[in-house]
XYZ file of C-alpha atoms in Angstrom:
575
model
C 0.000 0.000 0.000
C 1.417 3.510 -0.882
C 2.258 5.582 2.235
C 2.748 8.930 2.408
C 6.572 10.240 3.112
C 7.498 11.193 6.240
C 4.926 9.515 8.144
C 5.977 5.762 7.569
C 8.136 3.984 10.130
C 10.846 5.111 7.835
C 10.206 8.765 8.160
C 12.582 11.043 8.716
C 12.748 12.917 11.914
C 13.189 16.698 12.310
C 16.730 17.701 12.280
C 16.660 20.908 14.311
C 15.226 24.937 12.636
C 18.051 24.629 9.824
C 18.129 20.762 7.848
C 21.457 20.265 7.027
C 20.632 18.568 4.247
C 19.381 21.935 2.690
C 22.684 23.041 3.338
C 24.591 20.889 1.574
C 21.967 21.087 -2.155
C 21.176 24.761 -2.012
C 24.094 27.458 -2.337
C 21.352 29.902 -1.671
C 20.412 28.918 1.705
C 24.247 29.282 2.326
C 24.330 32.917 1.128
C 21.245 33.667 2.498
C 22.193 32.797 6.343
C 25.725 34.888 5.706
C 23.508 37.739 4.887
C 21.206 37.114 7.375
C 23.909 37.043 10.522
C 25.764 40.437 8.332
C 21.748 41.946 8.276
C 21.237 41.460 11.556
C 24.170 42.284 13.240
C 23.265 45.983 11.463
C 20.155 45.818 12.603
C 21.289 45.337 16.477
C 23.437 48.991 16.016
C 20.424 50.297 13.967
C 18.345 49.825 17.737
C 21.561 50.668 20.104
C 21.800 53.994 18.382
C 18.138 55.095 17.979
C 17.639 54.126 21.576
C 20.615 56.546 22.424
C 19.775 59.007 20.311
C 16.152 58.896 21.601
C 17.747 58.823 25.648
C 20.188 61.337 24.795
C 17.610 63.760 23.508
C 14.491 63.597 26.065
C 17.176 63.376 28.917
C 18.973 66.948 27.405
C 15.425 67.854 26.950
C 14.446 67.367 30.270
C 17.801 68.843 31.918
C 17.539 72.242 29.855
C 13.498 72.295 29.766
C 13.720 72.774 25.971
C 12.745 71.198 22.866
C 16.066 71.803 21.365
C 17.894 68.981 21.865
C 15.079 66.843 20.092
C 15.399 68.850 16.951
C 19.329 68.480 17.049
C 18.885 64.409 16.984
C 15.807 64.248 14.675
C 17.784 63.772 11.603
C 19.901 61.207 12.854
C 16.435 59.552 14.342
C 14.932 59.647 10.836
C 18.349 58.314 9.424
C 17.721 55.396 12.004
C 14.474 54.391 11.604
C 14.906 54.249 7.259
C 18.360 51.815 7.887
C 15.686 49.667 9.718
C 13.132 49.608 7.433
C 15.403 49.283 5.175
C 17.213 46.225 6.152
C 13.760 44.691 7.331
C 12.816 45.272 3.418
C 16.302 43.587 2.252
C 15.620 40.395 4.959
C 12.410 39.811 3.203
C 13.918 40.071 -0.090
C 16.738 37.949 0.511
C 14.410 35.052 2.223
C 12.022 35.325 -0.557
C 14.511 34.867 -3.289
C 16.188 31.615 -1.084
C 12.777 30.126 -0.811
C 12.526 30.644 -4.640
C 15.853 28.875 -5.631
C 15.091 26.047 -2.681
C 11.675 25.522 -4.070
C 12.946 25.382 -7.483
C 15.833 22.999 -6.552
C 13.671 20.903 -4.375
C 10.718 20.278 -6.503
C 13.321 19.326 -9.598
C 15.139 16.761 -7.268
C 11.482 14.990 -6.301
C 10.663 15.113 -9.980
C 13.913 13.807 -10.975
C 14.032 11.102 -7.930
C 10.805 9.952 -9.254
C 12.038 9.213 -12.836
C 15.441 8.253 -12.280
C 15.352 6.195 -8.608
C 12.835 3.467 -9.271
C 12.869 2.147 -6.061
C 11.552 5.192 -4.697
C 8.580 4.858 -2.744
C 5.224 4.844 -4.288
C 3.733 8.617 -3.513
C -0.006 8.547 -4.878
C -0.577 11.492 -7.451
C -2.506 13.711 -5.245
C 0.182 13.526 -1.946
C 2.791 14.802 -4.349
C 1.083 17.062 -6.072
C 0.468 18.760 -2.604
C 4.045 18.342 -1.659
C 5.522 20.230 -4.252
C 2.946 23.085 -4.620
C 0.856 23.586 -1.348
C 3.736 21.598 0.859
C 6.921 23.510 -0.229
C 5.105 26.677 -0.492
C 5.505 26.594 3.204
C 9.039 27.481 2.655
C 7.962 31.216 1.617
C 7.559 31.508 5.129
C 9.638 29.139 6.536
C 12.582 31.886 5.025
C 11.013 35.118 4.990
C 10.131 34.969 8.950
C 11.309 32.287 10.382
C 14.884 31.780 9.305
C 15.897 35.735 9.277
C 14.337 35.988 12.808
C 16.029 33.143 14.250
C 19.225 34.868 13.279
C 18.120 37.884 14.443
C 17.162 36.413 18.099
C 20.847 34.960 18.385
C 22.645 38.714 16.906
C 20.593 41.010 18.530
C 20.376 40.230 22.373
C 24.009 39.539 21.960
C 25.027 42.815 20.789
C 21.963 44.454 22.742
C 22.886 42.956 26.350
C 26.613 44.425 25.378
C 25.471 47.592 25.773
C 23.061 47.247 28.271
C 26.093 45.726 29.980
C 27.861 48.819 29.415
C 25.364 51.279 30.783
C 23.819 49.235 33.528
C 25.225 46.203 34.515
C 22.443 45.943 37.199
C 19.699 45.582 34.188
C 22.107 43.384 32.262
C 22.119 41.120 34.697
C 18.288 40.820 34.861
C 17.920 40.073 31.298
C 20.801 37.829 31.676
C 18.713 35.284 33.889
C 15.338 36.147 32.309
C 15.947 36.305 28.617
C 16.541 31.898 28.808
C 13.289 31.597 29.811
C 11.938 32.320 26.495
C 13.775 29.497 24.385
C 12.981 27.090 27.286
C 9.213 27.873 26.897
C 9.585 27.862 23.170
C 10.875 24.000 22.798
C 8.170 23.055 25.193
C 5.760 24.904 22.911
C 7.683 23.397 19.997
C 7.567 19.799 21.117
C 3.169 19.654 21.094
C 3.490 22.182 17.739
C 5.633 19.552 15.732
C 3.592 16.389 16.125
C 0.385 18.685 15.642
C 2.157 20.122 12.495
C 2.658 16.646 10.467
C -0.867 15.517 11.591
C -1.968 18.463 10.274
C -0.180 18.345 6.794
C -0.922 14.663 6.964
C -4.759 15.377 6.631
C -4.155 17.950 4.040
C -2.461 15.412 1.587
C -5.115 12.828 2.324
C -7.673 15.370 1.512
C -5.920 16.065 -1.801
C -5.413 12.647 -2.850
C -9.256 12.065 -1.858
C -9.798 14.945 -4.146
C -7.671 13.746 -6.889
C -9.024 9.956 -7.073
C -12.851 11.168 -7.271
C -12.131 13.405 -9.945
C -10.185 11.047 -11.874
C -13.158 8.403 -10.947
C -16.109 10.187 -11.790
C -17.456 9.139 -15.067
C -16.950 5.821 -13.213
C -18.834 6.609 -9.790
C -21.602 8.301 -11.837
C -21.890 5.538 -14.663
C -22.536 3.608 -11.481
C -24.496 6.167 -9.552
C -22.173 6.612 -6.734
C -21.297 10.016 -7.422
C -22.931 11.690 -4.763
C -22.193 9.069 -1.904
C -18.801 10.157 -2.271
C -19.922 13.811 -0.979
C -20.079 12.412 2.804
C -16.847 10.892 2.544
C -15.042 14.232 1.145
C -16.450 15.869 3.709
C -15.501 13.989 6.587
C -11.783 14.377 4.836
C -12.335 18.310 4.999
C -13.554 17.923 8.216
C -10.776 16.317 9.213
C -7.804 18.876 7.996
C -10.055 21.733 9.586
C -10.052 20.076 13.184
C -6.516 19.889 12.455
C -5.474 22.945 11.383
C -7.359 24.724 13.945
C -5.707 22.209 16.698
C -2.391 23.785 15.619
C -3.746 27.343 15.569
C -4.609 26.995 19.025
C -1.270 25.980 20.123
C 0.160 28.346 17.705
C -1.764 31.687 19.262
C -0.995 30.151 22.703
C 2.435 29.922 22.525
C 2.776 33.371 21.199
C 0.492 34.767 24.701
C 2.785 32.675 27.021
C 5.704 34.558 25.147
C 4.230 38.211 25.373
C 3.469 37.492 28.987
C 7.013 36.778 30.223
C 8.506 38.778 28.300
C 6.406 41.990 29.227
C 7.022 40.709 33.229
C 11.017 40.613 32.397
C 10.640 44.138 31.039
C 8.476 45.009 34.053
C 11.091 43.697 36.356
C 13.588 46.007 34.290
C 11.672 48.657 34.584
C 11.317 49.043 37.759
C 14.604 48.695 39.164
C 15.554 51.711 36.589
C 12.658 53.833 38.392
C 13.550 53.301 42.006
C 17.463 54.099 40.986
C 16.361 56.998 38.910
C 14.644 58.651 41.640
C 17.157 57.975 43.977
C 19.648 59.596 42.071
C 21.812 56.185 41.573
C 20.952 56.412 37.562
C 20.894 59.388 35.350
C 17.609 59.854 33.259
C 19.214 59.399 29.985
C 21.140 55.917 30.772
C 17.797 54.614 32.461
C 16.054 55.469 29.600
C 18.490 54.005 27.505
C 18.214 51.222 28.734
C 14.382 50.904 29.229
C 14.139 51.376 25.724
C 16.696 48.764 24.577
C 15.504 45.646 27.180
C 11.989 45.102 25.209
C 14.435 44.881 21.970
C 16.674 42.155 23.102
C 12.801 40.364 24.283
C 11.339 40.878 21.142
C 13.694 38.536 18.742
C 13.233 36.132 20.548
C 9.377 36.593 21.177
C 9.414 36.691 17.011
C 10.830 33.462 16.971
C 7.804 31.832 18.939
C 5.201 34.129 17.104
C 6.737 32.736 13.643
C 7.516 29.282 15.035
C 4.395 27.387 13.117
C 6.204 28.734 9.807
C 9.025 26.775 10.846
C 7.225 23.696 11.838
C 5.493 24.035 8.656
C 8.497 24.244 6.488
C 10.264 21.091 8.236
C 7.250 18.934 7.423
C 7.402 20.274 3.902
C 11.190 19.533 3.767
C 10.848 15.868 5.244
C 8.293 15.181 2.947
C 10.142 16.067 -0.104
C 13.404 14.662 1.625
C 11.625 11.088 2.089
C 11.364 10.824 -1.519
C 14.617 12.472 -2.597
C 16.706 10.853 -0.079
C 15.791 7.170 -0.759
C 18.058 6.463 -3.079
C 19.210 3.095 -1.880
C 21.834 2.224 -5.252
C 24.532 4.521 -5.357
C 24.707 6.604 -8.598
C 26.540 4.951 -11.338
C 29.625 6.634 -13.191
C 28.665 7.061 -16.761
C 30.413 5.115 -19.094
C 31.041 6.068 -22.431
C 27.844 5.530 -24.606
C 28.279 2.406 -27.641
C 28.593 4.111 -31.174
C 26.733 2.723 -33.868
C 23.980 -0.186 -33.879
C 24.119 -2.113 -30.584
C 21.951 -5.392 -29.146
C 19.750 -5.150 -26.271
C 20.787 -8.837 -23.501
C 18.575 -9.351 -21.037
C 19.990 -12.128 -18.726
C 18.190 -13.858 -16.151
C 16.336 -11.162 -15.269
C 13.771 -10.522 -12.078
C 12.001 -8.164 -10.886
C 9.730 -8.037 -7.864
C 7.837 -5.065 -6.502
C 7.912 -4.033 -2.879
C 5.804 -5.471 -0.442
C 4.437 -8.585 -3.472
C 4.671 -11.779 -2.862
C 5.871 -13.242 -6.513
C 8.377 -11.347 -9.009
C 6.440 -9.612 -11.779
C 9.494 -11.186 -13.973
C 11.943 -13.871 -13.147
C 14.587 -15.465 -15.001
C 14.140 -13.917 -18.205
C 17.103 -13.828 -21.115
C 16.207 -12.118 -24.402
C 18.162 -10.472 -27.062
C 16.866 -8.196 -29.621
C 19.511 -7.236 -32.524
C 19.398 -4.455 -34.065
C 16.582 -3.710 -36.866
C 14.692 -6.646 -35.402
C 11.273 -5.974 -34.266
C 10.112 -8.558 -31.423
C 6.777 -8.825 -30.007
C 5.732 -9.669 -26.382
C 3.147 -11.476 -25.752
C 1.467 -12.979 -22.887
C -1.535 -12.579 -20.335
C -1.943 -9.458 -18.274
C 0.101 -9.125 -15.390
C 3.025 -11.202 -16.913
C 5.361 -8.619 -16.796
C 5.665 -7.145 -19.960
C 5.282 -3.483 -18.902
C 7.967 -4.131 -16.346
C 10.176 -5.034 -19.017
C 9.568 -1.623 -20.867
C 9.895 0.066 -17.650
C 13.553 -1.700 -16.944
C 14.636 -1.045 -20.886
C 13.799 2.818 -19.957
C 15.425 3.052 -16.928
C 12.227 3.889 -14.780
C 12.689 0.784 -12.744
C 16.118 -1.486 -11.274
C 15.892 -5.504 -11.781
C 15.820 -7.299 -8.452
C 18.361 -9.415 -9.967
C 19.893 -9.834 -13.595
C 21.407 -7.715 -16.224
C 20.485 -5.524 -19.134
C 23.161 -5.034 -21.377
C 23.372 -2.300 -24.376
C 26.090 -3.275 -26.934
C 28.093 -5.165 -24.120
C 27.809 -2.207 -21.298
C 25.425 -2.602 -18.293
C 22.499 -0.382 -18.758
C 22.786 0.897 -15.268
C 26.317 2.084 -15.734
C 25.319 4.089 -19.177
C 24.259 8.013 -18.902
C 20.623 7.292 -18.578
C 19.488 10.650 -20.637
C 21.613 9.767 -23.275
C 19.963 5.987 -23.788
C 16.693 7.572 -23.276
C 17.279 9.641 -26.366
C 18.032 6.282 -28.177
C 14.517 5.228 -27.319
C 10.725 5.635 -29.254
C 8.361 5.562 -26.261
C 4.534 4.516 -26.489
C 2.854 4.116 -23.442
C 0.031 2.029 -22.992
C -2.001 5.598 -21.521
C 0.056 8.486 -23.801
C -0.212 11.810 -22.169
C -0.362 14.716 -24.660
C 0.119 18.481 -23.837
C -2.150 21.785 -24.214
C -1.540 22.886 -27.963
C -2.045 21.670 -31.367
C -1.628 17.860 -32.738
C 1.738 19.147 -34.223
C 3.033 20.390 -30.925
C 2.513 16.954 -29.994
C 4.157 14.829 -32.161
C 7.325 17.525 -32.508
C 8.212 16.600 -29.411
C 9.640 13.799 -31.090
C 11.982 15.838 -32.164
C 11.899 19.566 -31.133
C 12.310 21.571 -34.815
C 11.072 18.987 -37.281
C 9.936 20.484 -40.180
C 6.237 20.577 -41.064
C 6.453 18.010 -43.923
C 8.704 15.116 -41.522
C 5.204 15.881 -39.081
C 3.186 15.488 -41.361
C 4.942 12.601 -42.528
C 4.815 10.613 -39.354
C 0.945 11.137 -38.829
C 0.675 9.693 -42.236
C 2.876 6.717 -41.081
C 0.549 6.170 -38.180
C -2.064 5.763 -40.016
C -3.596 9.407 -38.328
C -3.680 11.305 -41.972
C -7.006 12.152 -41.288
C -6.058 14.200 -37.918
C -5.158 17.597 -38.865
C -2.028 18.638 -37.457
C -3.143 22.429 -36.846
C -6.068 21.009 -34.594
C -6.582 22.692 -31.055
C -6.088 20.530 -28.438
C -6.438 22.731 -25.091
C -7.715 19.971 -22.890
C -5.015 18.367 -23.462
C -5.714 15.423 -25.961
C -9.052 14.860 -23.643
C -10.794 15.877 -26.872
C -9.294 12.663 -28.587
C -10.471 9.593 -29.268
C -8.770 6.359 -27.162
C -7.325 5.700 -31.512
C -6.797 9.076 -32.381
C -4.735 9.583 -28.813
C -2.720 6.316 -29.393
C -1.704 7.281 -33.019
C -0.529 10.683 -32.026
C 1.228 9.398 -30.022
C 2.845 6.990 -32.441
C 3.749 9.529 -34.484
C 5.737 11.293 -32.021
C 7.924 8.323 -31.435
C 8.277 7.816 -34.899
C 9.138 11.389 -35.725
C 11.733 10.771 -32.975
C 12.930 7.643 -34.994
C 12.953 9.731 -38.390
C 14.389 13.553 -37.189
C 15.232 12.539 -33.384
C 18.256 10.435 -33.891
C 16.226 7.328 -31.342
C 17.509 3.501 -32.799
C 14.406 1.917 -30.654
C 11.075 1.443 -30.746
C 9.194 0.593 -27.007
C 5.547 0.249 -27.516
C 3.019 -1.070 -25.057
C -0.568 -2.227 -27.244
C 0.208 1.060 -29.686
C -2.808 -0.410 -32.329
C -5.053 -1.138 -28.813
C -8.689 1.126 -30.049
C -7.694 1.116 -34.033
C -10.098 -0.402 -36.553
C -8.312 -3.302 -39.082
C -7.573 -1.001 -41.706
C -5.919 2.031 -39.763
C -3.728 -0.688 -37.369
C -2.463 -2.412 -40.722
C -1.314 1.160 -41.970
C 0.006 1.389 -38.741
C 2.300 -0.813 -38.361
C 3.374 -0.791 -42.065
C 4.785 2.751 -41.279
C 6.414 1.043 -38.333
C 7.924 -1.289 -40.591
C 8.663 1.217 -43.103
C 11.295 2.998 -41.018
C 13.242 -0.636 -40.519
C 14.240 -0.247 -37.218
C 14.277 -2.578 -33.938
C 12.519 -2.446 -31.039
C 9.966 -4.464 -28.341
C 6.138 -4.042 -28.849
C 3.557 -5.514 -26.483
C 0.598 -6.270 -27.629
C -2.454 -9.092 -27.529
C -3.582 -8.108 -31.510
C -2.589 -10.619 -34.174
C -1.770 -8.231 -36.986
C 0.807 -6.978 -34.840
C 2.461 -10.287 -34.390
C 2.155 -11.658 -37.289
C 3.767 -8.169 -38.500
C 6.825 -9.150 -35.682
C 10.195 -10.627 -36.517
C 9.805 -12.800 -33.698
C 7.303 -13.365 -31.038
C 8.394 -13.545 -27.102
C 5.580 -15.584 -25.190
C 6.338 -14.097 -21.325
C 3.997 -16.602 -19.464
C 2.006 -15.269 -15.892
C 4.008 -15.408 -12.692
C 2.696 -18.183 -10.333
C 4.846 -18.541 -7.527
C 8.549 -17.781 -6.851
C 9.579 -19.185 -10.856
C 7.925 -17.334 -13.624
C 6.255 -20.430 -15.685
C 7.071 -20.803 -19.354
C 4.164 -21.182 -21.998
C 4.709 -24.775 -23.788
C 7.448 -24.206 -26.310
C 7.605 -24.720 -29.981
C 11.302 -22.862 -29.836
C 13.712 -22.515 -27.299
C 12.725 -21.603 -24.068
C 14.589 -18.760 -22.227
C 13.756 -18.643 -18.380
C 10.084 -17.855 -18.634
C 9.982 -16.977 -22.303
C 8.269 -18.911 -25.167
C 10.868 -17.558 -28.323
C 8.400 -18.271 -31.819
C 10.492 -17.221 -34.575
């Protein structure tokens, strides 16, 4: 059963405000903590001075009974207060941009770990589509607050409680024994806000992936006139995430009250101890006010922190999540070796595969060898394994056990974009793009000339789809035939302008009338070069060089169909 990352036994555990593993993928997160400490440190003598500057002038003020002295500073004051806005402006820029190029980086590395790491767990559609919009969109404010103030409660009630130190060592002291007892209430705080956090973002992906499956099931649920039952269910779902979520707001706006309380009684305490000296003449007016003003500054970082701390619990679950899926990478990545020149032959020797968690291989102990020009069919009942062989010839998925060999070199150890380029791809459920038919089937081969597109629509037997025709749903508008010979004549533009030397197809003539599959596969045949098609249809095989008979897996040996060749660990070979 699919489970959702970072909440298996496997998941990974929080690692603390800053993941190191962000560290060591994203440069940016590297510059952006540099600037933050360098932003922050210039914000701390930003406050020091307009606190003087605001002592120095009431206390001349006061002394001289005149308004002068507050005139004399104003300019300075105003020159104050716009460095602080202005760095406060450049912290939110700089953590914007970082989230950005994290994002960015992050959601390419899950995209990229799901095509290239096959043994990466099974994510259902819906999970990850929340985890790499709604789920790492939590890092806008996991590094526009969060990060920037953390920094800012370490550099400013350092440089702060310096000179308080300075002016009053009697205050310094005070904040010195209460200012810990903010971090120690945050952790507590942070402890119940983490586990609240994942449940939270837990019920949010279920509720997307509940979403997701009754969309894509609705013609279904409503042929059968279950469409509306499934109302209750998405509702208790919604439900669900809004108990949630409102659990962690609670916790959330508590913590943050618990904060403002002890700070404003550490303040208080400050306060007063300035007042009695004050009017016992043991402090001048303008170092207690000083210092009044500056001890709710070296509070209020850290009260920040705890006021911003669901953005960071929220961008940890976000990061585990994509993490779980990047990180599980349990086959070290190969060293490329050099790619064969010229025509090579595909060995497949005893090969398995099994899937996680099944209880029989979906192949076993299968040796093939398809030269090159020679077109072989695979045959067999459903749920013999013939996809998985596609899916092992592409790369998308690692053989339990066995070898595939390309001209003599192990697949695995061969640049995997640059094989991929070598291949003709059909799906058995092709997936077109917003635009026109010839958008389509240029992907084949990005810059083909009108005529070579036309060319291979003809060849797939799809000479009566125009190539100028809209298709903004998608290919929705298509026919189950018109999608699949599209979709052939993309690969096959690939074969003719794209440089591929393969053919993969999985049931490409599946939906096509007699006529249109023969034309079909004679443009297949046309272009002479070799490949592996699945398919049940006859005209196909009988159209084959050779015909592969993969027999159903029953047990721990795949079983081989009775033999009128040479059998091949699980395959009937009909030549």
């Amino acid at each position: 059963m699919p489970t959702e990352p970072g909440t298996g036994p496997g998941a990974v555990r929080a690692r603390g405000p800053v993941d190191p593993r962000l560290l060591r993928r994203a440069r940016s997160v590297r510059r952006f903590l540099v600037l933050a400490v360098l932003i922050g440190s210039a914000t701390a003598a930003a406050v020091v001075g307009q606190a003087w500057l605001i002592a120095s002038a009431v206390g001349a003020g006061f002394a001289e009974r005149s308004l002068t002295p507050a005139l004399a500073v104003l300019p300075g004051l105003v020159l104050v207060i716009m460095v602080r806005a202005g760095l406060n402006w450049l912290t939110h820029t700089v953590g914007a941009r970082a989230a950005a190029a994290v994002k960015s980086q992050l959601r390419l590395e899950i995209m990229t770990a799901r095509l290239s790491a096959p043994d990466t767990p099974e994510v259902p559609a819906g999970r990850l589509v929340t985890m790499i919009t709604g789920g790492l969109d939590a890092l806008d404010g996991y590094f526009a607050k969060y990060l920037p103030q953390l920094v800012l409660a370490v550099t400013v009630p350092l440089i702060i409680g310096v000179a308080i130190l300075a002016a009053d060592p009697v205050s310094a002291l005070i904040v010195a024994l209460t200012l810990p007892l903010i971090p120690l209430f945050m952790i507590l705080v942070g402890w119940m806000t983490q586990a609240l956090t994942r449940r939270r973002f837990a019920a949010q992906s279920r509720l997307a992936h509940h979403f997701a499956d009754l969309v894509a099931g609705l013609p279904t649920l409503q042929v059968f006139g279950r469409a509306r039952a499934q109302a209750e269910g998405l509702r208790r779902s919604g439900e669900l995430h809004r108990r949630e979520t409102l659990r962690t707001l609670r916790v959330a706006l508590l913590s943050a009250l618990v904060l403002e309380v002890l700070a404003s009684l550490s303040v208080a305490l400050v306060a007063v101890g300035i007042g009695l000296r004050v009017v016992e003449g043991d402090l001048t007016l303008t170092i207690g006010l000083f210092v009044l003003i500056l001890a709710p500054e070296a509070y209020l970082p850290l009260r920040l922190v705890g006021a911003h701390y669901h953005d960071s619990a929220d961008g940890v679950a976000a990061v585990e999540q994509a993490f779980a899926v990047i990180d599980h990478r349990p086959h070290p990545e190969p060293v490329a070796a050099a790619f064969p020149l010229g025509a090579s032959t595909i060995e497949l020797a005893e090969l398995t595969v099994r899937y996680p968690d099944a209880d029989h291989p979906a192949v076993a102990d299968v040796d093939l060898v398809i030269n090159p020009g020679e077109l072989v069919a695979l045959a067999g009942p459903s749920g013999s394994g013939k996809s998985t062989l596609l899916q092992v010839l592409l790369g998308f998925r690692r053989p339990t056990a066995g070898t595939v060999r390309i001209g003599g070199t192990a697949l695995a150890d061969l640049d995997q974009d640059r094989w991929r380029a070598q291949l003709a791809w059909v799906p058995q459920q092709p997936a077109l793009i917003s635009g026109t038919v010839a958008d389509n089937v240029e992907l084949g081969a990005p810059g083909a000339p009108p005529g070579r597109i036309r060319a291979a629509l003809l060849r797939a037997g799809a000479q009566d789809i125009d190539p100028d025709r809209p298709l903004p749903a998608a290919g929705a508008e298509l026919s189950a035939g018109e999608l699949r010979r599209v979709a052939l004549a993309r690969a096959l533009l690939k074969i003719d302008c794209g440089g591929a030397r393969w053919l993969l197809l999985d049931e490409p003539t599946a939906g096509l009338d007699p006529d249109t599959e023969l034309a079909a596969i004679a443009g297949v045949r046309e272009l002479g070069v070799g490949g592996l098609v699945v398919s049940h249809r006859a005209a196909v095989l009988d159209a084959a060089d050779r015909i592969v008979a993969l027999a159903g897996s029953s047990g721990d040996d795949q079983v081989a169909c009775p033999s009128t060749g040479s059998a091949n660990g699980g395959l009937d070979d009909h030549r």
